[in-house]
Amino acid sequence: MAEPMRIRATLQGDVADVRILMRHPMETGQRKDAKGEIVPVHFIQNVVVTHNGKTVLDAQWSQAVSRDPFLGIRVKGAKAGDKIAVTWTDNRGDKRTDEATVAAAS
Amino acid sequence: METMRGCVAAAVLVLFSAPLPAQNAADGLAIGRQMLAEDNPGELWVERGKRLFFEKRGPKNASLEACDLGQGPGKVEGAFAQLPRYFADTDKVQDLESRLMTCMVTLQGFKREDIVKNRFGTLDRDSDMEALVSFVGSKSNGMKMAVPLAHPKEREAFKAGEYLFNRRSGPLDFSCATCHGDEGKRVRLQDLPNMTDAKQVQHVVATGWPAYRGTQATVRTMQHRLYDCNWQMRLPDLGYTSEMSIALTSYLNHRGNGGEIHLPGVRR
């Protein structure tokens, strides 16, 4: 159901610059829809980024993060061809994992 | 964790930090635009549009692969660069949105009313059209606008568009040119492009719409831009893919010929 993420990972020296765009409504639970009913809270709670299977980021998010979030991180000790995988889990238990390969600096 | 927070904060700032003093704002906005150009959320619409284009959908369970956008059936590369143009099967000049609608009705069996109802997405409901336009638009990236003016109907649409652009009307007595005919005009703090200047019209046409709008959290299309301009001038609602909207798009896009395409864009 969830839309795929867009992950770009490019090498700068031995650091991978990882940029992730996620598609998620990130509802705060405070907004009302056209009928005046409150839109139930729906947000990404947990984001895990792994580098060749090893966790490099384990973040807890709240409703304060914007709709369609953008996340940028820098991973030390990366090489071209390494795998970066991102998994988010939201408060309804929906999950999405996408993977990208670290590209050499252009 | 700290880097992550920084990035999220930066992204939020970029999207909602328009009202700053003009001089510093220009530098700050340039940095922000650079960031957004590299990681434009509109890319998510491109991906979804691509899926919708090739997926078998609608009452006729067909994909859009047989859709002729002017370059032959299923060919999306370079389609945006040459639209609006005349199509013999409908005997009309059509822009990208009206042509996609024709294909969705004839090939996939969708109802025109349903597409029109869902033409602009809301926070509660995504629009398929906004995604499809993003996908097709992005397939002309790097090419130059080259809208034809060979067919009599294309020339007619261009002439009508030119007239409408300059025609003052409505309770505020505005024309498009009232806001877009001079340098240095703005709505509140938003700079408005001068569409009578060749360079600016090329830039707007080739990199303007479809664009991800930060304030609306969705991609908006050229039809939406014209609809909204129309509303801002307090004119009656502009019909979706109406002759008027296509005439204006023909006029602007043809004058944008030569502009290098980079879509989807990013807007406030």
CSV table of C-alpha atoms in Angstrom, one decimal, chain B residues 79-236:
chain,number,residue,atom,x,y,z
B,79,ALA,CA,5.8,14.6,-25.6
B,80,PHE,CA,5.7,17.5,-23.2
B,81,ALA,CA,8.1,19.6,-25.4
B,82,GLN,CA,5.6,19.7,-28.2
B,83,LEU,CA,2.3,20.2,-26.4
B,84,PRO,CA,-0.2,21.7,-26.9
B,85,ARG,CA,-0.6,20.5,-30.5
B,86,TYR,CA,-3.4,19.5,-32.9
B,87,PHE,CA,-4.6,15.9,-32.9
B,88,ALA,CA,-6.5,14.7,-35.9
B,89,ASP,CA,-8.5,12.0,-34.0
B,90,THR,CA,-10.2,14.5,-31.8
B,91,ASP,CA,-9.9,17.4,-34.3
B,92,LYS,CA,-8.7,19.6,-31.4
B,93,VAL,CA,-5.6,21.3,-30.1
B,94,GLN,CA,-4.9,19.6,-26.8
B,95,ASP,CA,-2.5,20.1,-24.0
B,96,LEU,CA,-0.9,17.3,-22.0
B,97,GLU,CA,-3.8,17.1,-19.5
B,98,SER,CA,-6.6,17.1,-22.0
B,99,ARG,CA,-4.8,14.5,-24.1
B,100,LEU,CA,-4.2,12.2,-21.1
B,101,MET,CA,-7.9,12.6,-20.4
B,102,THR,CA,-8.8,11.5,-23.9
B,103,CYS,CA,-6.6,8.4,-23.5
B,104,MET,CA,-8.1,7.6,-20.1
B,105,VAL,CA,-11.6,7.8,-21.5
B,106,THR,CA,-11.1,6.1,-24.8
B,107,LEU,CA,-8.5,3.4,-23.8
B,108,GLN,CA,-9.2,2.8,-20.2
B,109,GLY,CA,-13.0,3.6,-20.1
B,110,PHE,CA,-12.8,6.1,-17.2
B,111,LYS,CA,-15.6,8.6,-17.1
B,112,ARG,CA,-14.7,12.2,-17.9
B,113,GLU,CA,-16.7,13.5,-15.0
B,114,ASP,CA,-14.7,11.3,-12.5
B,115,ILE,CA,-11.4,12.5,-13.9
B,116,VAL,CA,-12.5,16.1,-13.7
B,117,LYS,CA,-13.8,15.6,-10.2
B,118,ASN,CA,-10.4,14.3,-9.2
B,119,ARG,CA,-8.3,16.6,-11.3
B,120,PHE,CA,-6.6,18.4,-8.3
B,121,GLY,CA,-5.5,16.3,-5.3
B,122,THR,CA,-6.3,17.2,-1.7
B,123,LEU,CA,-4.7,16.2,1.5
B,124,ASP,CA,-7.2,13.3,1.7
B,125,ARG,CA,-7.1,12.1,-1.9
B,126,ASP,CA,-4.3,11.9,-4.4
B,127,SER,CA,-5.0,12.9,-8.0
B,128,ASP,CA,-4.0,10.4,-10.7
B,129,MET,CA,-3.7,13.2,-13.2
B,130,GLU,CA,-1.1,15.1,-11.2
B,131,ALA,CA,1.0,12.0,-11.0
B,132,LEU,CA,0.7,11.2,-14.7
B,133,VAL,CA,1.5,14.7,-15.7
B,134,SER,CA,4.6,14.6,-13.5
B,135,PHE,CA,5.8,11.4,-15.1
B,136,VAL,CA,5.2,12.4,-18.7
B,137,GLY,CA,6.7,15.9,-18.1
B,138,SER,CA,9.9,14.4,-16.6
B,139,LYS,CA,10.3,12.4,-19.8
B,140,SER,CA,11.2,15.5,-21.7
B,141,ASN,CA,13.9,16.6,-19.3
B,142,GLY,CA,17.0,18.0,-21.0
B,143,MET,CA,15.0,18.6,-24.3
B,144,LYS,CA,14.0,22.1,-25.5
B,145,MET,CA,10.4,23.3,-25.9
B,146,ALA,CA,9.4,23.0,-29.5
B,147,VAL,CA,5.6,23.6,-29.7
B,148,PRO,CA,4.4,23.5,-33.3
B,149,LEU,CA,2.4,26.3,-35.0
B,150,ALA,CA,1.8,24.6,-38.3
B,151,HIS,CA,-1.8,23.5,-38.3
B,152,PRO,CA,-4.5,26.3,-38.7
B,153,LYS,CA,-6.1,25.2,-35.4
B,154,GLU,CA,-2.8,25.6,-33.6
B,155,ARG,CA,-2.4,29.1,-35.0
B,156,GLU,CA,-6.0,29.8,-34.0
B,157,ALA,CA,-5.4,28.7,-30.4
B,158,PHE,CA,-2.2,30.8,-30.2
B,159,LYS,CA,-4.1,33.9,-31.4
B,160,ALA,CA,-6.9,33.3,-29.0
B,161,GLY,CA,-4.4,32.8,-26.2
B,162,GLU,CA,-2.6,36.1,-27.1
B,163,TYR,CA,-5.9,37.9,-27.0
B,164,LEU,CA,-7.0,36.4,-23.7
B,165,PHE,CA,-3.6,37.1,-22.1
B,166,ASN,CA,-4.1,40.8,-22.8
B,167,ARG,CA,-7.9,41.1,-22.5
B,168,ARG,CA,-8.9,42.9,-19.3
B,169,SER,CA,-12.1,41.5,-17.8
B,170,GLY,CA,-14.0,40.7,-14.6
B,171,PRO,CA,-14.9,42.7,-11.5
B,172,LEU,CA,-11.2,43.7,-10.9
B,173,ASP,CA,-10.6,44.6,-14.6
B,174,PHE,CA,-7.5,42.4,-14.6
B,175,SER,CA,-5.8,40.7,-17.6
B,176,CYS,CA,-3.0,38.2,-17.3
B,177,ALA,CA,-0.7,41.0,-18.5
B,178,THR,CA,-1.7,43.2,-15.5
B,179,CYS,CA,0.5,41.0,-13.3
B,180,HIS,CA,2.7,39.2,-15.9
B,181,GLY,CA,3.4,42.0,-18.3
B,182,ASP,CA,6.0,44.1,-16.5
B,183,GLU,CA,9.2,43.7,-14.4
B,184,GLY,CA,9.1,43.6,-10.7
B,185,LYS,CA,5.5,42.8,-10.1
B,186,ARG,CA,4.5,40.6,-7.1
B,187,VAL,CA,1.6,39.2,-5.1
B,188,ARG,CA,2.5,39.9,-1.5
B,189,LEU,CA,6.2,38.7,-1.4
B,190,GLN,CA,5.9,36.4,-4.4
B,191,ASP,CA,7.8,37.6,-7.4
B,192,LEU,CA,5.8,37.2,-10.6
B,193,PRO,CA,7.5,36.4,-13.9
B,194,ASN,CA,7.2,38.8,-16.7
B,195,MET,CA,5.7,36.7,-19.4
B,196,THR,CA,6.3,39.2,-22.1
B,197,ASP,CA,10.1,38.7,-21.6
B,198,ALA,CA,11.4,35.9,-23.9
B,199,LYS,CA,13.9,34.5,-21.3
B,200,GLN,CA,11.4,34.5,-18.5
B,201,VAL,CA,8.6,32.9,-20.4
B,202,GLN,CA,11.0,30.2,-21.6
B,203,HIS,CA,12.1,29.5,-18.1
B,204,VAL,CA,8.6,29.3,-16.7
B,205,VAL,CA,7.2,27.2,-19.4
B,206,ALA,CA,10.1,24.7,-19.4
B,207,THR,CA,10.7,24.4,-15.6
B,208,GLY,CA,7.5,25.7,-14.2
B,209,TRP,CA,4.6,23.3,-14.2
B,210,PRO,CA,4.0,20.5,-13.1
B,211,ALA,CA,5.6,21.5,-9.9
B,212,TYR,CA,5.6,20.3,-6.3
B,213,ARG,CA,4.0,23.0,-4.1
B,214,GLY,CA,5.3,23.1,-0.6
B,215,THR,CA,2.3,24.9,0.8
B,216,GLN,CA,-0.1,22.4,-0.8
B,217,ALA,CA,2.0,19.2,-0.2
B,218,THR,CA,1.2,18.0,-3.8
B,219,VAL,CA,2.2,18.5,-7.4
B,220,ARG,CA,0.1,21.0,-9.2
B,221,THR,CA,-0.2,21.3,-13.0
B,222,MET,CA,-0.5,24.1,-15.6
B,223,GLN,CA,-4.2,23.7,-15.6
B,224,HIS,CA,-4.3,24.3,-11.9
B,225,ARG,CA,-2.0,27.4,-12.3
B,226,LEU,CA,-4.4,28.9,-14.8
B,227,TYR,CA,-7.4,27.9,-12.8
B,228,ASP,CA,-5.9,29.6,-9.7
B,229,CYS,CA,-4.9,32.8,-11.7
B,230,ASN,CA,-8.4,33.0,-13.0
B,231,TRP,CA,-9.8,32.7,-9.5
B,232,GLN,CA,-7.4,35.4,-8.3
B,233,MET,CA,-8.8,37.7,-11.0
B,234,ARG,CA,-12.3,36.8,-9.6
B,235,LEU,CA,-13.4,35.4,-13.0
B,236,PRO,CA,-15.8,32.5,-13.3
